[in-house]
Tab-separated table of C-alpha atoms and ligand atoms in Angstrom:
chain	number	residue	atom	x	y	z
A	875	UNK	CA	-0.142	-0.053	-0.150
A	876	UNK	CA	1.347	3.486	-0.691
A	877	UNK	CA	2.242	5.157	2.296
A	878	UNK	CA	0.185	8.544	3.567
A	879	UNK	CA	1.923	11.805	2.588
A	880	UNK	CA	2.095	14.887	4.813
A	881	UNK	CA	3.350	18.213	3.452
A	882	UNK	CA	4.644	20.747	5.450
A	883	UNK	CA	3.788	24.440	4.052
A	884	UNK	CA	4.102	27.860	5.466
A	885	UNK	CA	6.434	31.129	5.087
A	886	UNK	CA	9.653	31.235	5.467
A	887	UNK	CA	11.396	31.273	9.132
A	888	UNK	CA	8.418	29.786	10.771
A	889	UNK	CA	10.272	26.688	11.510
A	890	UNK	CA	9.422	24.260	8.805
A	891	UNK	CA	12.667	22.709	8.339
A	892	UNK	CA	13.304	22.410	12.285
A	893	UNK	CA	9.821	20.398	12.591
A	894	UNK	CA	10.563	18.472	9.581
A	895	UNK	CA	13.645	17.211	11.110
A	896	UNK	CA	11.862	16.770	14.474
A	897	UNK	CA	9.746	14.526	12.659
A	898	UNK	CA	12.334	12.686	10.548
A	899	UNK	CA	14.831	12.077	13.333
A	900	UNK	CA	17.903	10.635	12.582
A	901	UNK	CA	17.732	8.702	9.855
A	902	UNK	CA	20.979	7.469	8.225
A	903	UNK	CA	21.326	7.718	4.523
A	904	UNK	CA	23.774	5.311	2.428
A	905	UNK	CA	23.454	7.893	-0.490
A	906	UNK	CA	24.351	10.742	1.362
A	907	UNK	CA	27.834	9.281	2.369
A	908	UNK	CA	28.652	8.705	-1.447
A	909	UNK	CA	30.578	11.438	-2.435
A	910	UNK	CA	28.563	13.903	-4.877
A	911	UNK	CA	25.405	12.862	-3.833
A	912	UNK	CA	24.719	15.143	-0.647
A	913	UNK	CA	21.370	16.936	-0.985
A	914	UNK	CA	19.189	18.956	1.104
A	915	UNK	CA	16.615	16.784	2.489
A	916	UNK	CA	12.968	17.849	1.690
A	917	UNK	CA	11.448	14.421	1.266
A	918	UNK	CA	11.742	11.644	3.776
A	919	UNK	CA	9.907	8.572	5.361
A	920	UNK	CA	9.150	8.740	9.055
A	921	UNK	CA	6.826	7.020	11.600
A	922	UNK	CA	4.841	8.063	14.242
A	923	UNK	CA	3.032	5.174	16.567
A	924	UNK	CA	1.875	2.794	14.251
A	925	UNK	CA	1.800	4.752	11.255
A	926	UNK	CA	4.677	4.967	8.588
A	927	UNK	CA	4.370	7.734	6.414
A	928	UNK	CA	6.235	10.081	3.808
A	929	UNK	CA	6.654	13.732	4.906
A	930	UNK	CA	7.719	16.579	2.439
A	931	UNK	CA	9.083	19.981	3.572
A	932	UNK	CA	7.745	22.366	0.616
A	933	UNK	CA	10.004	25.177	1.864
A	934	UNK	CA	12.873	23.436	0.443
A	935	UNK	CA	11.659	23.657	-2.974
A	936	UNK	CA	12.663	27.092	-4.404
A	937	UNK	CA	10.816	27.770	-7.808
A	938	UNK	CA	12.795	29.764	-10.053
A	939	UNK	CA	13.235	33.686	-9.303
A	940	UNK	CA	9.403	33.982	-8.602
A	941	UNK	CA	8.863	36.826	-5.935
A	942	UNK	CA	8.200	35.769	-2.142
A	943	UNK	CA	4.575	35.611	-2.085
A	944	UNK	CA	4.460	33.527	-5.326
A	945	UNK	CA	6.957	31.229	-4.186
A	946	UNK	CA	4.944	30.153	-1.037
A	947	UNK	CA	1.725	30.040	-3.237
A	948	UNK	CA	3.578	27.727	-5.180
A	949	UNK	CA	4.463	25.404	-2.604
A	950	UNK	CA	1.037	25.184	-1.157
A	951	UNK	CA	0.190	24.108	-4.634
A	952	UNK	CA	2.498	21.592	-4.622
A	953	UNK	CA	1.683	20.451	-1.188
A	954	UNK	CA	-2.225	20.142	-2.262
A	955	UNK	CA	-1.332	18.188	-5.087
A	956	UNK	CA	1.135	15.563	-3.331
A	957	UNK	CA	-0.097	15.260	-0.036
A	958	UNK	CA	-2.902	13.669	1.765
A	959	UNK	CA	-2.412	15.956	5.025
A	960	UNK	CA	-1.068	19.192	5.009
A	961	UNK	CA	0.351	20.813	8.154
A	962	UNK	CA	-0.134	24.464	8.000
A	963	UNK	CA	2.925	25.835	10.031
A	964	UNK	CA	2.818	29.476	11.404
A	965	UNK	CA	4.438	31.537	13.918
A	966	UNK	CA	3.001	32.035	17.245
A	967	UNK	CA	5.444	35.203	18.106
A	968	UNK	CA	4.331	37.087	15.151
A	969	UNK	CA	0.586	36.606	15.116
A	970	UNK	CA	-1.293	36.091	11.632
A	971	UNK	CA	0.459	37.748	8.892
A	972	UNK	CA	-0.682	38.425	5.425
A	973	UNK	CA	1.482	35.766	3.792
A	974	UNK	CA	-0.133	33.260	6.346
A	975	UNK	CA	-3.586	34.886	5.154
A	976	UNK	CA	-2.512	34.267	1.490
A	977	UNK	CA	-1.229	30.536	2.227
A	978	UNK	CA	-4.690	29.797	4.069
A	979	UNK	CA	-6.771	31.281	0.917
A	980	UNK	CA	-4.897	28.669	-1.382
A	981	UNK	CA	-5.417	25.602	1.372
A	982	UNK	CA	-9.307	26.628	2.070
A	983	UNK	CA	-10.064	26.355	-1.908
A	984	UNK	CA	-8.680	22.626	-1.872
A	985	UNK	CA	-10.310	19.436	-0.572
A	986	UNK	CA	-7.295	18.470	1.402
A	987	UNK	CA	-7.186	18.315	5.430
A	988	UNK	CA	-5.144	20.669	6.967
A	989	UNK	CA	-3.674	20.899	10.542
A	990	UNK	CA	-2.782	24.337	11.912
A	991	UNK	CA	0.620	24.022	13.998
A	992	UNK	CA	1.496	27.178	15.997
A	993	UNK	CA	5.136	26.736	16.289
A	994	UNK	CA	7.550	28.411	18.520
A	995	UNK	CA	5.402	28.083	21.727
A	996	UNK	CA	8.384	27.337	23.747
A	997	UNK	CA	6.793	27.204	26.939
A	998	UNK	CA	3.274	26.973	28.520
A	999	UNK	CA	2.655	30.577	29.274
A	1000	UNK	CA	2.618	31.188	25.715
A	1001	UNK	CA	-0.048	29.164	24.961
A	1002	UNK	CA	-2.388	31.860	24.969
A	1003	UNK	CA	-0.758	32.918	21.669
A	1004	UNK	CA	-2.533	30.409	19.977
A	1005	UNK	CA	-5.952	31.816	19.704
A	1006	UNK	CA	-5.298	34.636	17.149
A	1007	UNK	CA	-4.487	31.802	14.683
A	1008	UNK	CA	-8.298	30.494	14.859
A	1009	UNK	CA	-9.117	33.155	12.643
A	1010	UNK	CA	-7.565	31.332	9.970
A	1011	UNK	CA	-10.295	28.881	9.577
A	1012	UNK	CA	-8.465	25.523	10.214
A	1013	UNK	CA	-10.275	24.582	13.505
A	1014	UNK	CA	-8.321	24.190	16.662
A	1015	UNK	CA	-4.686	25.564	16.290
A	1016	UNK	CA	-2.095	23.228	18.089
A	1017	UNK	CA	0.959	24.705	20.078
A	1018	UNK	CA	4.207	23.110	19.391
A	1019	UNK	CA	7.998	23.867	19.551
A	1020	UNK	CA	10.175	22.815	16.930
A	1021	UNK	CA	13.295	23.662	18.920
A	1022	UNK	CA	12.188	22.133	22.084
A	1023	UNK	CA	10.454	19.361	20.628
A	1024	UNK	CA	6.947	20.005	22.504
A	1025	UNK	CA	3.526	19.034	21.147
A	1026	UNK	CA	5.052	17.189	17.808
A	1027	UNK	CA	3.243	13.977	18.819
A	1028	UNK	CA	-0.165	15.927	19.146
A	1029	UNK	CA	0.649	17.487	15.782
A	1030	UNK	CA	1.279	14.137	14.075
A	1031	UNK	CA	-1.884	12.124	16.145
A	1032	UNK	CA	-4.335	15.245	14.380
A	1033	UNK	CA	-2.571	14.744	10.878
A	1034	UNK	CA	-2.813	10.838	11.220
A	1035	UNK	CA	-6.666	10.999	11.942
A	1036	UNK	CA	-6.911	12.292	8.108
A	1037	UNK	CA	-4.706	9.341	7.041
A	1038	UNK	CA	-6.446	7.591	4.068
A	1039	UNK	CA	-8.072	4.390	5.632
A	1040	UNK	CA	-6.082	0.938	4.562
A	1041	UNK	CA	-7.168	-1.116	1.890
A	1042	UNK	CA	-6.465	1.454	-0.934
A	1043	UNK	CA	-4.076	-1.122	-2.145
A	1044	UNK	CA	-1.647	0.130	-4.978
A	1045	UNK	CA	-1.217	-2.924	-7.110
A	1046	UNK	CA	-1.254	-6.927	-6.935
A	1047	UNK	CA	2.056	-8.143	-5.998
A	1048	UNK	CA	2.497	-10.259	-9.388
A	1049	UNK	CA	1.870	-7.167	-11.606
A	1050	UNK	CA	5.831	-5.870	-12.683
A	1051	UNK	CA	5.828	-2.409	-11.687
A	1052	UNK	CA	8.542	0.061	-13.425
A	1053	UNK	CA	9.022	3.518	-13.755
A	1054	UNK	CA	11.209	5.777	-15.988
A	1055	UNK	CA	13.017	8.393	-14.077
A	1056	UNK	CA	15.236	11.087	-15.254
A	1057	UNK	CA	15.845	14.967	-15.633
A	1058	UNK	CA	13.163	16.654	-17.815
A	1059	UNK	CA	13.694	16.107	-21.396
A	1060	UNK	CA	16.044	12.971	-21.358
A	1061	UNK	CA	12.986	11.374	-23.221
A	1062	UNK	CA	10.844	9.618	-20.570
A	1063	UNK	CA	7.676	10.276	-22.334
A	1064	UNK	CA	8.994	9.112	-25.688
A	1065	UNK	CA	10.100	5.878	-24.086
A	1066	UNK	CA	6.986	5.322	-22.601
A	1067	UNK	CA	5.304	5.733	-25.762
A	1068	UNK	CA	7.610	3.740	-27.690
A	1069	UNK	CA	7.393	0.598	-25.048
A	1070	UNK	CA	3.397	1.044	-25.486
A	1071	UNK	CA	3.677	1.350	-28.894
A	1072	UNK	CA	5.621	-1.898	-29.617
A	1073	UNK	CA	4.197	-4.673	-31.384
A	1074	UNK	CA	3.604	-7.527	-28.628
A	1075	UNK	CA	2.227	-4.961	-25.906
A	1076	UNK	CA	-1.264	-4.952	-25.257
A	1077	UNK	CA	-2.333	-1.914	-23.496
A	1078	UNK	CA	-5.282	-2.914	-21.118
A	1079	UNK	CA	-6.048	0.133	-19.409
A	1080	UNK	CA	-4.954	3.719	-18.647
A	1081	UNK	CA	-5.826	3.411	-15.013
A	1082	UNK	CA	-5.765	6.104	-12.364
A	1083	UNK	CA	-4.937	5.112	-9.178
A	1084	UNK	CA	-5.682	6.785	-5.836
A	1085	UNK	CA	-3.507	9.640	-6.259
A	1086	UNK	CA	-0.932	9.601	-8.956
A	1087	UNK	CA	-2.992	10.329	-12.071
A	1088	UNK	CA	-1.921	8.207	-15.061
A	1089	UNK	CA	-0.106	4.883	-14.722
A	1090	UNK	CA	-0.216	2.708	-17.988
A	1091	UNK	CA	-1.283	-0.972	-17.418
A	1092	UNK	CA	-0.477	-3.462	-20.245
A	1093	UNK	CA	0.554	-7.352	-21.017
A	1094	UNK	CA	3.325	-8.430	-22.594
A	1095	UNK	CA	4.075	-12.244	-23.087
A	1096	UNK	CA	1.445	-13.015	-20.751
A	1097	UNK	CA	2.703	-10.798	-17.798
A	1098	UNK	CA	1.096	-7.829	-16.521
A	1099	UNK	CA	3.088	-4.634	-16.138
A	1100	UNK	CA	2.304	-1.179	-14.895
A	1101	UNK	CA	4.484	2.006	-15.827
A	1102	UNK	CA	4.395	4.388	-12.777
A	1103	UNK	CA	4.145	7.701	-14.211
A	1104	UNK	CA	6.461	10.099	-12.966
A	1105	UNK	CA	3.504	12.715	-13.296
A	1106	UNK	CA	4.105	15.735	-15.051
A	1107	UNK	CA	5.284	13.404	-17.696
A	1108	UNK	CA	2.290	13.671	-19.623
A	1109	UNK	CA	0.648	16.438	-17.911
A	1110	UNK	CA	3.430	18.962	-18.182
A	1111	UNK	CA	2.634	22.625	-18.210
A	1112	UNK	CA	2.414	23.721	-14.162
A	1113	UNK	CA	5.193	26.442	-13.436
A	1114	UNK	CA	7.225	24.664	-10.673
A	1115	UNK	CA	7.356	21.400	-12.987
A	1116	UNK	CA	10.862	22.067	-14.194
A	1117	UNK	CA	12.404	22.952	-10.967
A	1118	UNK	CA	14.964	20.215	-9.924
A	1119	UNK	CA	13.484	19.719	-6.448
A	1120	UNK	CA	10.123	18.912	-7.625
A	1121	UNK	CA	11.159	16.592	-10.277
A	1122	UNK	CA	13.384	14.836	-7.875
A	1123	UNK	CA	10.136	14.636	-5.577
A	1124	UNK	CA	7.970	13.079	-8.554
A	1125	UNK	CA	10.654	10.665	-9.201
A	1126	UNK	CA	11.038	9.671	-5.455
A	1127	UNK	CA	7.152	8.953	-5.256
A	1128	UNK	CA	7.455	7.046	-8.533
A	1129	UNK	CA	10.742	4.831	-7.249
A	1130	UNK	CA	8.648	3.833	-4.060
A	1131	UNK	CA	5.829	2.267	-6.079
A	1132	UNK	CA	8.495	0.625	-8.555
A	1133	UNK	CA	9.926	-2.905	-8.398
A	1134	UNK	CA	12.202	-1.662	-11.253
A	1135	UNK	CA	13.616	1.729	-11.805
A	1136	UNK	CA	14.794	2.682	-15.243
A	1137	UNK	CA	17.130	5.425	-14.995
A	1138	UNK	CA	16.979	7.339	-18.056
A	1139	UNK	CA	20.157	9.516	-19.515
A	1140	UNK	CA	20.389	11.479	-22.399
A	1141	UNK	CA	23.047	9.919	-24.565
A	1142	UNK	CA	23.540	13.278	-26.529
A	1143	UNK	CA	24.358	15.279	-23.487
A	1144	UNK	CA	26.045	12.928	-21.186
A	1145	UNK	CA	25.554	12.154	-17.256
A	1146	UNK	CA	25.355	15.324	-15.109
A	1147	UNK	CA	24.826	15.621	-11.387
A	1148	UNK	CA	21.106	15.427	-11.172
A	1149	UNK	CA	21.224	12.116	-12.854
A	1150	UNK	CA	23.399	10.755	-10.059
A	1151	UNK	CA	21.379	12.111	-7.288
A	1152	UNK	CA	18.141	10.131	-8.493
A	1153	UNK	CA	20.178	7.066	-9.453
A	1154	UNK	CA	21.137	7.320	-5.693
A	1155	UNK	CA	17.677	7.596	-4.632
A	1156	UNK	CA	16.700	4.181	-6.368
A	1157	UNK	CA	19.595	2.722	-5.195
A	1158	UNK	CA	18.695	3.506	-1.761
A	1159	UNK	CA	15.350	2.507	-1.803
A	1160	UNK	CA	16.520	-0.911	-2.743
A	1161	UNK	CA	14.595	-1.192	-6.323
A	1162	UNK	CA	16.344	-3.115	-8.940
A	1163	UNK	CA	17.584	-0.889	-11.473
A	1164	UNK	CA	18.337	-0.541	-15.311
A	1165	UNK	CA	20.414	2.232	-16.908
A	1166	UNK	CA	18.859	3.275	-20.212
A	1167	UNK	CA	20.889	5.722	-22.571
A	1168	UNK	CA	18.425	7.190	-24.646
A	1169	UNK	CA	18.886	9.222	-27.617
A	1170	UNK	CA	21.752	6.847	-28.891
A	1171	UNK	CA	20.528	7.756	-32.482
A	1172	UNK	CA	21.814	11.319	-32.268
A	1173	UNK	CA	25.388	10.211	-31.065
A	1174	UNK	CA	28.092	10.435	-33.525
A	1175	UNK	CA	29.777	7.250	-32.914
A	1176	UNK	CA	32.712	4.666	-33.934
A	1177	UNK	CA	33.712	1.718	-32.427
A	1178	UNK	CA	34.815	2.852	-29.135
A	1179	UNK	CA	31.901	5.438	-28.308
A	1180	UNK	CA	29.585	2.726	-26.550
A	1181	UNK	CA	32.607	1.621	-24.502
A	1182	UNK	CA	33.564	4.796	-23.282
A	1183	UNK	CA	30.209	5.923	-22.540
A	1184	UNK	CA	29.719	2.783	-20.512
A	1185	UNK	CA	33.071	3.234	-18.463
A	1186	UNK	CA	31.907	6.641	-17.765
A	1187	UNK	CA	28.539	5.476	-16.250
A	1188	UNK	CA	30.480	2.831	-14.165
A	1189	UNK	CA	32.613	5.597	-12.734
A	1190	UNK	CA	29.930	7.990	-11.898
A	1191	UNK	CA	27.488	5.312	-10.608
A	1192	UNK	CA	29.704	3.003	-8.768
A	1193	UNK	CA	26.907	2.163	-6.406
A	1194	UNK	CA	24.972	0.681	-9.156
A	1195	UNK	CA	27.572	-1.906	-10.548
A	1196	UNK	CA	24.686	-4.115	-10.578
A	1197	UNK	CA	22.761	-2.310	-12.677
A	1198	UNK	CA	22.925	-3.485	-16.896
A	1199	UNK	CA	23.039	-0.715	-19.418
A	1200	UNK	CA	20.882	-0.398	-22.547
A	1201	UNK	CA	21.650	1.897	-25.384
A	1202	UNK	CA	18.418	2.809	-27.463
A	1203	UNK	CA	16.560	5.357	-29.122
A	1204	UNK	CA	12.986	6.182	-28.193
A	1205	UNK	CA	13.024	8.249	-31.598
A	1206	UNK	CA	13.749	5.423	-33.762
A	1207	UNK	CA	12.925	2.549	-31.690
A	1208	UNK	CA	16.266	0.849	-32.025
A	1209	UNK	CA	16.811	-1.964	-29.375
A	1210	UNK	CA	13.551	-0.773	-27.640
A	1211	UNK	CA	12.913	-4.496	-27.855
A	1212	UNK	CA	15.423	-5.379	-25.501
A	1213	UNK	CA	14.062	-3.511	-22.652
A	1214	UNK	CA	10.819	-5.830	-21.469
A	1215	UNK	CA	13.173	-8.774	-20.876
A	1216	UNK	CA	15.849	-6.806	-19.086
A	1217	UNK	CA	13.280	-5.409	-17.111
A	1218	UNK	CA	11.830	-9.333	-16.044
A	1219	UNK	CA	15.391	-10.286	-15.361
A	1220	UNK	CA	16.059	-7.470	-13.056
A	1221	UNK	CA	12.298	-8.004	-11.574
A	1222	UNK	CA	13.006	-11.698	-11.279
A	1223	UNK	CA	16.378	-11.234	-9.340
A	1224	UNK	CA	14.810	-8.363	-7.286
A	1225	UNK	CA	12.153	-11.219	-5.573
A	1226	UNK	CA	14.804	-13.992	-5.987
A	1227	UNK	CA	15.264	-16.354	-2.991
A	1228	UNK	CA	18.172	-18.747	-2.837
A	1229	UNK	CA	18.486	-22.179	-1.319
A	1230	UNK	CA	20.008	-22.052	2.377
A	1231	UNK	CA	22.315	-24.900	1.816
A	1232	UNK	CA	24.012	-23.647	-1.432
A	1233	UNK	CA	24.140	-20.301	-0.072
A	1234	UNK	CA	26.131	-21.739	2.885
A	1235	UNK	CA	28.188	-23.622	0.723
A	1236	UNK	CA	29.126	-20.261	-1.259
A	1237	UNK	CA	30.189	-18.401	1.741
A	1238	UNK	CA	31.985	-21.040	3.837
A	1239	UNK	CA	33.916	-21.861	0.191
A	1240	UNK	CA	34.405	-17.993	-0.388
A	1241	UNK	CA	35.998	-18.065	3.718
A	1242	UNK	CA	38.106	-20.713	3.057
A	1243	UNK	CA	39.635	-19.274	-0.019
A	1244	UNK	CA	39.818	-15.750	1.627
A	1245	UNK	CA	39.576	-15.875	5.230
A	1246	UNK	CA	38.933	-12.208	6.867
A	1247	UNK	CA	41.825	-10.622	8.298
A	1248	UNK	CA	42.549	-10.203	11.840
A	1249	UNK	CA	41.537	-7.378	13.638
A	1250	UNK	CA	43.359	-6.692	17.087
A	1251	UNK	CA	44.075	-10.284	17.401
A	1252	UNK	CA	40.655	-11.382	16.820
A	1253	UNK	CA	39.254	-13.075	13.439
A	1254	UNK	CA	35.903	-13.101	12.160
A	1255	UNK	CA	33.953	-16.303	12.306
A	1256	UNK	CA	30.845	-16.880	10.609
A	1257	UNK	CA	28.519	-19.584	11.916
A	1258	UNK	CA	25.647	-19.597	9.378
A	1259	UNK	CA	24.014	-17.197	6.400
A	1260	UNK	CA	20.485	-16.926	5.820
A	1261	UNK	CA	18.461	-14.767	3.421
A	1262	UNK	CA	15.554	-12.904	5.256
A	1263	UNK	CA	13.666	-10.940	2.631
A	1264	UNK	CA	13.246	-9.994	-1.053
A	1265	UNK	CA	12.857	-7.078	-3.205
A	1266	UNK	CA	15.465	-6.600	-2.486
A	1267	UNK	CA	17.307	-9.512	-1.263
A	1268	UNK	CA	18.686	-9.361	2.152
A	1269	UNK	CA	21.173	-11.624	3.851
A	1270	UNK	CA	22.143	-11.957	7.311
A	1271	UNK	CA	25.236	-13.405	8.545
A	1272	UNK	CA	25.653	-14.833	11.807
A	1273	UNK	CA	29.211	-14.341	13.460
A	1274	UNK	CA	30.948	-14.190	16.485
A	1275	UNK	CA	31.476	-10.354	16.482
A	1276	UNK	CA	29.630	-8.079	13.859
A	1277	UNK	CA	32.468	-5.344	14.511
A	1278	UNK	CA	35.072	-7.573	12.877
A	1279	UNK	CA	32.779	-7.745	9.601
A	1280	UNK	CA	34.710	-4.958	7.730
A	1281	UNK	CA	32.986	-2.885	4.712
A	1282	UNK	CA	35.682	-4.504	2.308
A	1283	UNK	CA	34.956	-8.289	3.621
A	1284	UNK	CA	31.260	-7.665	3.268
A	1285	UNK	CA	31.804	-6.192	-0.366
A	1286	UNK	CA	34.052	-9.596	-0.964
A	1287	UNK	CA	31.039	-11.561	0.332
A	1288	UNK	CA	28.481	-9.722	-2.041
A	1289	UNK	CA	30.621	-10.395	-5.075
A	1290	UNK	CA	30.986	-14.222	-4.195
A	1291	UNK	CA	26.956	-14.182	-3.788
A	1292	UNK	CA	26.630	-12.254	-7.058
A	1293	UNK	CA	29.027	-14.683	-8.807
A	1294	UNK	CA	27.255	-17.639	-7.419
A	1295	UNK	CA	23.646	-16.410	-7.864
A	1296	UNK	CA	23.694	-13.884	-10.550
A	1297	UNK	CA	21.162	-11.124	-9.013
A	1298	UNK	CA	21.898	-8.780	-12.138
A	1299	UNK	CA	19.717	-5.762	-11.714
A	1300	UNK	CA	19.256	-5.899	-8.152
A	1301	UNK	CA	20.735	-4.302	-5.087
A	1302	UNK	CA	21.511	-7.151	-2.161
A	1303	UNK	CA	22.173	-6.370	1.443
A	1304	UNK	CA	24.211	-8.141	3.881
A	1305	UNK	CA	24.116	-7.586	7.604
A	1306	UNK	CA	26.208	-9.348	10.232
A	1307	UNK	CA	24.619	-10.331	13.463
A	1308	UNK	CA	25.955	-11.712	16.506
A	1309	UNK	CA	24.843	-15.308	16.920
A	1310	UNK	CA	23.047	-15.801	20.025
B	358	GDP	P1	11.563	27.617	7.753
B	358	GDP	O1	12.097	28.659	6.944
B	358	GDP	O2	10.169	27.483	7.876
B	358	GDP	O3	12.079	25.985	7.192
B	358	GDP	O4	12.212	27.844	9.427
B	358	GDP	P2	13.596	27.074	9.962
B	358	GDP	O5	12.941	25.550	10.465
B	358	GDP	O6	14.940	27.434	9.192
B	358	GDP	O7	13.411	27.823	11.270
B	358	GDP	C1	13.648	29.319	11.217
B	358	GDP	C2	14.009	29.878	12.843
B	358	GDP	O8	13.087	29.754	13.409
B	358	GDP	C3	15.622	29.165	13.055
B	358	GDP	O9	16.655	30.086	13.593
B	358	GDP	C4	14.921	28.314	14.018
B	358	GDP	O10	16.377	27.801	14.876
B	358	GDP	C5	14.016	28.818	14.848
B	358	GDP	N1	12.711	27.926	15.245
B	358	GDP	C6	12.600	26.983	14.924
B	358	GDP	N2	11.741	26.149	15.652
B	358	GDP	C7	11.563	27.069	16.800
B	358	GDP	C8	11.017	26.951	18.170
B	358	GDP	O11	10.242	26.217	18.099
B	358	GDP	N3	10.895	27.866	18.921
B	358	GDP	C9	12.287	29.037	18.983
B	358	GDP	N4	12.122	29.977	19.749
B	358	GDP	N5	12.674	29.316	17.355
B	358	GDP	C10	12.527	28.203	16.698
B	359	GDP	P1	11.052	13.927	-21.025
B	359	GDP	O1	10.863	15.173	-20.609
B	359	GDP	O2	11.842	13.080	-20.190
B	359	GDP	O3	9.547	13.020	-20.674
B	359	GDP	O4	11.567	13.736	-22.571
B	359	GDP	P2	10.367	13.727	-23.961
B	359	GDP	O5	9.961	12.408	-24.263
B	359	GDP	O6	9.399	14.693	-23.788
B	359	GDP	O7	11.242	14.080	-24.839
B	359	GDP	C1	12.259	15.014	-24.850
B	359	GDP	C2	12.823	15.762	-26.427
B	359	GDP	O8	13.696	14.484	-26.749
B	359	GDP	C3	11.699	15.700	-27.177
B	359	GDP	O9	11.813	16.698	-28.318
B	359	GDP	C4	11.872	14.300	-27.960
B	359	GDP	O10	11.490	14.351	-29.399
B	359	GDP	C5	13.093	14.273	-27.830
B	359	GDP	N1	13.705	12.764	-27.954
B	359	GDP	C6	13.159	11.786	-26.950
B	359	GDP	N2	13.869	10.420	-27.283
B	359	GDP	C7	14.645	10.848	-28.365
B	359	GDP	C8	15.543	9.723	-28.966
B	359	GDP	O11	15.658	8.732	-28.708
B	359	GDP	N3	16.223	10.701	-29.964
B	359	GDP	C9	16.311	11.884	-30.278
B	359	GDP	N4	16.888	12.304	-31.194
B	359	GDP	N5	15.718	12.674	-29.724
B	359	GDP	C10	14.749	12.290	-28.441
């Protein structure tokens, strides 16, 4: 099921990012440790009591050089479009401002539930400051303090009341869900059309799901697929759609709903930083990944060009060493037919379970061949390995002391597992646990 989405809106300096960070807490991100892939966080998963949800700080989405008021309005529109519940944040120390009223007007016109948080109420004596905010028309204002961490639970309790009731299932498990991700103009829409236009593809319906407007369902060789729309793909035209943060946000939402992510790169323009950003998210989310180099028709080539481009990709996307690369053209349709079989392979590997006995043989053989180095006189001992999850495959290695499992040795074991079982197209994860 798709997780509920909460968006925070409000004018600058009311404390949106402070509250966002409070709610998100200390989440470690692998991708942020990869050089060149650091980013300001505006989107994250979060938990509150029994609820899992996603949260967006719309304040982090800067829209070109639009004037101040226009920025806030567009951010409110993004919140309305993206979220199930909106947290409207105001500053309890400044009373209602004209900009607050402006935001209120926009939110009021939408049908989305709004929870009003009055921030910077740092102590109980200040609670009387909240009454002014009834005038905004969103019911009872909730006093909070981002910097002191007060009232955040009350705020989330109120937001959770509006979460969609469960049962809004996204798609059946046996449908392969994939998305085309990439910056604007790399050819995502053209590729979607090229795939749907293939001979053996039977488009069954263009279904609207809960929130994300246009997914495409189709059948190919008897298997059902859905192309998860990276919206904006087909309903282009909103002012904010060309901003990087917004397109990343859309990409994230699509990645989350996908089994397989096709990272589309413009072969004509080459790789830029933003491509890496988006790829990093797909990897971090544990999705199967295929790298698609589009517009290959427009590239002047000799016999070395493809090899060089491939090397370039491998250098830039070291964390995606498992992802196959395909060079094609949405325009001329050249090699389009190689995509579906590749999606099948990636999807199969993503949900693959290996036999425990064979897995243990592989691990024990690897260790016999290349024992872990000693660390302060102690040596890693491996007792048993088991696969605990799929999508992506996760392995737990039971050892004498997890501290002794260094990154490089873990990498070695990952490579051995890959040599033995393949797993092309999917990340795999390995954790060391102490045998109890
Ligand atoms: P944003 O622009 O809405 O994202 O606001 P920020 O989160 O960047 O916060 C703006 C300023 O308000 C920062 O200096 C924060 O430290 C401060 N701030 C945030 N929350 C509180 C709060 O609960 N109480 C007080 N006194 N200051 C706060
Ligand atoms: P999107 O923004 O990623 O959905 O990109 P579009 O599908 O709208 O394509 C952007 C531009 O690239 C359009 O002008 C397309 O005609 C062009 N384009 C897309 N695929 C190809 C291709 O394979 N070769 C060439 N030469 N142009 C392409």
